[in-house]
Tab-separated table of C-alpha atoms in Angstrom:
chain	number	residue	atom	x	y	z
A	216	LYS	CA	18.978	-7.817	-4.875
A	217	ALA	CA	15.765	-9.818	-5.545
A	218	GLY	CA	12.562	-8.007	-4.547
A	219	VAL	CA	9.619	-9.314	-2.708
A	220	THR	CA	8.087	-12.726	-4.002
A	221	GLN	CA	4.703	-14.048	-3.554
A	222	THR	CA	3.471	-17.333	-4.239
A	223	PRO	CA	1.370	-18.362	-6.019
A	224	ARG	CA	0.082	-15.551	-8.251
A	225	TYR	CA	-3.309	-16.570	-8.916
A	226	LEU	CA	-5.606	-18.895	-6.988
A	227	ILE	CA	-9.221	-20.214	-7.586
A	228	LYS	CA	-10.882	-21.659	-4.554
A	229	THR	CA	-14.195	-22.612	-3.625
A	230	ARG	CA	-16.384	-21.235	-0.794
A	231	GLY	CA	-15.720	-23.198	2.740
A	232	GLN	CA	-12.044	-23.845	1.331
A	233	GLN	CA	-8.994	-22.364	3.090
A	234	VAL	CA	-6.056	-20.921	1.751
A	235	THR	CA	-2.470	-20.294	2.377
A	236	LEU	CA	-0.374	-17.400	0.640
A	237	SER	CA	3.453	-17.009	0.893
A	238	CYS	CA	5.523	-14.086	1.070
A	239	SER	CA	9.154	-13.906	0.738
A	240	PRO	CA	10.651	-10.565	1.766
A	241	ILE	CA	13.689	-8.780	0.261
A	242	SER	CA	16.832	-10.114	1.640
A	243	GLY	CA	17.658	-8.413	5.168
A	244	HIS	CA	14.173	-7.029	5.411
A	245	ARG	CA	12.784	-8.188	9.020
A	246	SER	CA	8.948	-6.826	8.799
A	247	VAL	CA	6.312	-8.204	6.286
A	248	SER	CA	3.013	-6.594	6.138
A	249	TRP	CA	-0.090	-7.916	4.381
A	250	TYR	CA	-2.858	-6.091	2.587
A	251	GLN	CA	-6.197	-6.830	0.852
A	252	GLN	CA	-6.785	-4.770	-2.303
A	253	THR	CA	-10.417	-4.705	-3.766
A	254	PRO	CA	-11.956	-2.379	-6.158
A	255	GLY	CA	-13.122	0.734	-4.526
A	256	GLN	CA	-11.378	-0.216	-0.908
A	257	GLY	CA	-7.511	0.589	-1.903
A	258	LEU	CA	-5.307	-1.292	0.375
A	259	GLN	CA	-6.807	-2.566	3.600
A	260	PHE	CA	-4.155	-3.280	6.053
A	261	LEU	CA	-4.362	-7.053	7.575
A	262	PHE	CA	-1.431	-7.373	9.845
A	263	GLU	CA	2.204	-6.819	10.146
A	264	TYR	CA	5.022	-9.134	11.461
A	265	PHE	CA	8.310	-8.511	12.609
A	266	SER	CA	10.969	-10.840	14.017
A	267	GLU	CA	8.289	-13.501	14.066
A	268	THR	CA	5.846	-11.454	16.087
A	269	GLN	CA	2.563	-10.054	14.890
A	270	ARG	CA	3.114	-5.965	15.661
A	271	ASN	CA	-0.149	-4.679	14.285
A	272	LYS	CA	-3.681	-6.361	13.188
A	273	GLY	CA	-6.113	-4.709	11.198
A	274	ASN	CA	-9.790	-5.054	11.248
A	275	PHE	CA	-10.397	-8.370	9.565
A	276	PRO	CA	-12.106	-11.456	11.403
A	277	GLY	CA	-10.499	-14.044	13.026
A	278	ARG	CA	-10.670	-16.370	9.633
A	279	PHE	CA	-7.605	-14.517	8.689
A	280	SER	CA	-4.311	-15.509	10.090
A	281	GLY	CA	-0.727	-14.962	9.530
A	282	ARG	CA	2.736	-15.994	10.746
A	283	GLN	CA	6.864	-15.154	10.041
A	284	PHE	CA	9.509	-17.622	10.139
A	285	SER	CA	12.873	-17.067	11.409
A	286	ASN	CA	13.859	-16.191	8.044
A	287	SER	CA	11.580	-13.536	7.673
A	288	ARG	CA	9.336	-15.437	5.151
A	289	SER	CA	5.731	-14.813	5.908
A	290	GLU	CA	2.718	-17.012	5.275
A	291	MET	CA	-1.225	-15.831	5.485
A	292	ASN	CA	-4.096	-18.113	6.081
A	293	VAL	CA	-7.737	-17.787	5.352
A	294	SER	CA	-9.945	-20.265	6.525
A	295	THR	CA	-13.701	-21.016	5.567
A	296	LEU	CA	-13.352	-18.642	2.321
A	297	GLU	CA	-16.207	-16.392	1.819
A	298	LEU	CA	-16.870	-15.090	-1.795
A	299	GLY	CA	-16.083	-11.517	-0.392
A	300	ASP	CA	-12.601	-12.816	0.107
A	301	SER	CA	-11.872	-12.557	-3.575
A	302	ALA	CA	-9.200	-10.026	-4.067
A	303	LEU	CA	-5.554	-9.156	-4.679
A	304	TYR	CA	-3.372	-9.876	-1.494
A	305	LEU	CA	-0.406	-7.817	-1.166
A	306	CYS	CA	2.723	-8.460	0.860
A	307	ALA	CA	5.487	-5.651	1.731
A	308	SER	CA	8.459	-5.716	3.454
A	309	SER	CA	10.645	-3.156	5.097
A	310	LEU	CA	13.656	-2.989	7.013
A	311	GLY	CA	12.202	-2.385	10.084
A	312	PRO	CA	8.830	-2.124	11.594
A	313	SER	CA	6.765	-0.170	9.060
A	314	GLY	CA	5.550	3.493	9.486
A	315	GLY	CA	7.688	6.461	9.774
A	316	ARG	CA	10.711	7.470	7.990
A	317	TYR	CA	13.234	5.220	6.550
A	318	ASN	CA	11.091	2.324	6.461
A	319	GLU	CA	9.384	2.268	3.499
A	320	GLN	CA	7.572	-0.736	2.280
A	321	PHE	CA	8.447	-2.552	-0.657
A	322	PHE	CA	5.290	-4.488	-2.557
A	323	GLY	CA	5.371	-7.907	-3.988
A	324	PRO	CA	3.291	-8.224	-7.309
A	325	GLY	CA	0.448	-9.731	-4.919
A	326	THR	CA	-1.752	-12.970	-5.443
A	327	ARG	CA	-4.928	-13.013	-6.958
A	328	LEU	CA	-7.579	-14.974	-5.272
A	329	THR	CA	-10.763	-16.002	-6.645
A	330	VAL	CA	-13.372	-17.592	-4.774
A	331	LEU	CA	-16.509	-19.141	-6.237
B	107	ASP	CA	-13.855	5.108	8.926
B	108	GLN	CA	-11.514	6.087	6.116
B	109	GLN	CA	-8.810	7.901	7.705
B	110	VAL	CA	-6.944	8.674	4.352
B	111	LYS	CA	-9.342	9.715	1.389
B	112	GLN	CA	-8.627	10.063	-2.302
B	113	ASN	CA	-11.934	11.620	-3.384
B	114	SER	CA	-11.173	11.223	-7.035
B	115	PRO	CA	-11.112	7.718	-8.469
B	116	SER	CA	-10.031	8.699	-12.045
B	117	LEU	CA	-8.266	11.811	-13.641
B	118	SER	CA	-7.001	11.929	-17.551
B	119	VAL	CA	-4.713	14.476	-18.447
B	120	GLN	CA	-2.928	15.312	-21.640
B	121	GLU	CA	0.573	14.360	-22.195
B	122	GLY	CA	2.856	17.266	-21.276
B	123	ARG	CA	0.432	18.953	-18.968
B	124	ILE	CA	0.467	19.054	-14.939
B	125	SER	CA	-1.290	16.166	-13.288
B	126	ILE	CA	-2.631	16.597	-9.689
B	127	LEU	CA	-3.704	14.080	-7.599
B	128	ASN	CA	-5.328	14.944	-4.174
B	129	CYS	CA	-5.330	13.308	-0.946
B	130	ASP	CA	-6.888	14.429	2.515
B	131	TYR	CA	-6.696	12.770	5.848
B	132	THR	CA	-8.605	12.964	8.973
B	133	ASN	CA	-6.185	12.134	11.743
B	134	SER	CA	-3.988	15.074	12.950
B	135	MET	CA	-1.478	12.657	14.577
B	136	PHE	CA	-0.076	11.508	11.003
B	137	ASP	CA	3.412	12.745	10.474
B	138	TYR	CA	4.723	10.956	7.535
B	139	PHE	CA	3.094	10.489	4.133
B	140	LEU	CA	3.968	8.427	1.089
B	141	TRP	CA	2.733	8.223	-2.735
B	142	TYR	CA	2.819	4.667	-4.128
B	143	LYS	CA	2.105	3.832	-8.061
B	144	LYS	CA	0.713	0.797	-9.209
B	145	TYR	CA	0.641	-0.783	-12.764
B	146	PRO	CA	-2.054	-3.917	-13.351
B	147	ALA	CA	-0.317	-7.009	-12.218
B	148	GLU	CA	2.262	-5.384	-10.189
B	149	GLY	CA	2.540	-4.481	-6.831
B	150	PRO	CA	2.748	-0.803	-5.452
B	151	THR	CA	6.101	0.622	-5.955
B	152	PHE	CA	7.191	3.603	-3.923
B	153	LEU	CA	7.179	7.088	-5.545
B	154	ILE	CA	7.838	9.660	-3.149
B	155	SER	CA	7.336	10.753	0.565
B	156	ILE	CA	7.193	13.482	3.030
B	157	SER	CA	7.484	14.338	6.672
B	158	SER	CA	5.266	16.590	8.482
B	159	ILE	CA	8.295	19.010	9.024
B	160	LYS	CA	8.082	19.950	5.513
B	161	ASP	CA	5.406	21.245	3.212
B	162	LYS	CA	6.960	20.215	0.100
B	163	ASN	CA	9.169	17.446	-1.350
B	164	GLU	CA	10.708	17.299	-5.039
B	165	ASP	CA	11.985	14.454	-6.873
B	166	GLY	CA	12.392	14.901	-10.671
B	167	ARG	CA	8.947	15.329	-12.303
B	168	PHE	CA	7.313	14.469	-9.040
B	169	THR	CA	6.642	17.089	-6.278
B	170	VAL	CA	4.388	16.530	-3.108
B	171	PHE	CA	2.767	19.388	-1.152
B	172	LEU	CA	1.668	18.986	2.172
B	173	ASN	CA	-0.804	21.277	4.027
B	174	LYS	CA	-1.083	20.212	7.697
B	175	SER	CA	-3.854	22.890	8.385
B	176	ALA	CA	-6.020	21.479	5.575
B	177	LYS	CA	-5.065	17.813	6.220
B	178	HIS	CA	-4.097	17.765	2.726
B	179	LEU	CA	-1.397	16.574	0.192
B	180	SER	CA	-1.089	16.479	-3.255
B	181	LEU	CA	1.120	15.214	-5.822
B	182	HIS	CA	2.090	17.028	-8.809
B	183	ILE	CA	3.557	15.218	-11.963
B	184	VAL	CA	5.154	17.695	-14.491
B	185	PRO	CA	5.300	17.112	-17.119
B	186	SER	CA	2.768	13.768	-17.505
B	187	GLN	CA	4.004	11.276	-19.594
B	188	PRO	CA	2.009	8.141	-20.956
B	189	GLY	CA	4.138	6.048	-18.712
B	190	ASP	CA	2.611	7.746	-15.677
B	191	SER	CA	-0.638	6.007	-16.499
B	192	ALA	CA	-1.286	3.954	-13.378
B	193	VAL	CA	-2.929	3.924	-10.001
B	194	TYR	CA	-1.717	6.188	-7.551
B	195	PHE	CA	-2.248	5.783	-3.791
B	196	CYS	CA	-1.320	8.006	-1.075
B	197	ALA	CA	-0.391	6.464	2.394
B	198	ALA	CA	-0.105	8.081	5.911
B	199	SER	CA	1.426	7.095	9.205
B	200	GLU	CA	1.984	8.014	12.705
B	201	SER	CA	5.291	7.643	13.781
B	202	GLY	CA	4.583	7.769	17.565
B	203	GLY	CA	1.406	5.602	17.143
B	204	THR	CA	0.705	2.307	15.682
B	205	TYR	CA	3.182	2.812	13.075
B	206	LYS	CA	1.143	1.056	10.338
B	207	TYR	CA	0.625	2.585	7.057
B	208	ILE	CA	-3.119	3.674	6.288
B	209	PHE	CA	-3.722	3.825	2.348
B	210	GLY	CA	-6.254	5.821	0.557
B	211	THR	CA	-8.617	4.037	-1.972
B	212	GLY	CA	-6.416	5.440	-4.918
B	213	THR	CA	-6.536	7.384	-8.141
B	214	ARG	CA	-6.448	5.785	-11.824
B	215	LEU	CA	-4.439	8.520	-13.661
B	216	LYS	CA	-4.701	8.049	-17.650
B	217	VAL	CA	-2.163	10.336	-19.377
B	218	LEU	CA	-3.369	10.679	-22.937
B	219	ALA	CA	-0.679	10.514	-25.689
């Protein structure tokens, strides 16, 4: 079974631009969560989608948005990029809604975004 | 407000010895805890979990201990191997609440050969 895939793996953008990241979950998984990882901050939760609906949202500004398609693939968009948005963006999928037993998350390799 | 804390950013251990990684949490409603391991350029991979109804869970060389009264969990790796060198994240969730996982900041483990 193929794992979680994320595209692109690396991205360089300049301030003010926008970016769209893509995540394809493990086949059969209906939940996709997005995290931002920066040095010293661990994994900061962005949002989770389950069956095309946003189920949970972290404490990020409205510049960060996402969506999920009927095939469970998900995209994350960041508009008006800032230098501080440089980070590794990780996507994780799970069978059901994340949290609790039996819904462990499986992570993709991440997209490394650099904002210049 | 960091609800899950890993106060040691790094840890070095000799091969063959025990590695102990610690994690503290503040939310008493958390009832499910996980450990993930992350190698560079890869996403985190699930390692082991524990429910709040238990105080210990073992899987091969990995054992997680949960002390609910102290709001503390630890991951023991015995014996440590050089391939265990990675960043370890603990995570917690509240089954009856928002369901999302809250991750700690990670501890970088280096196992010296």
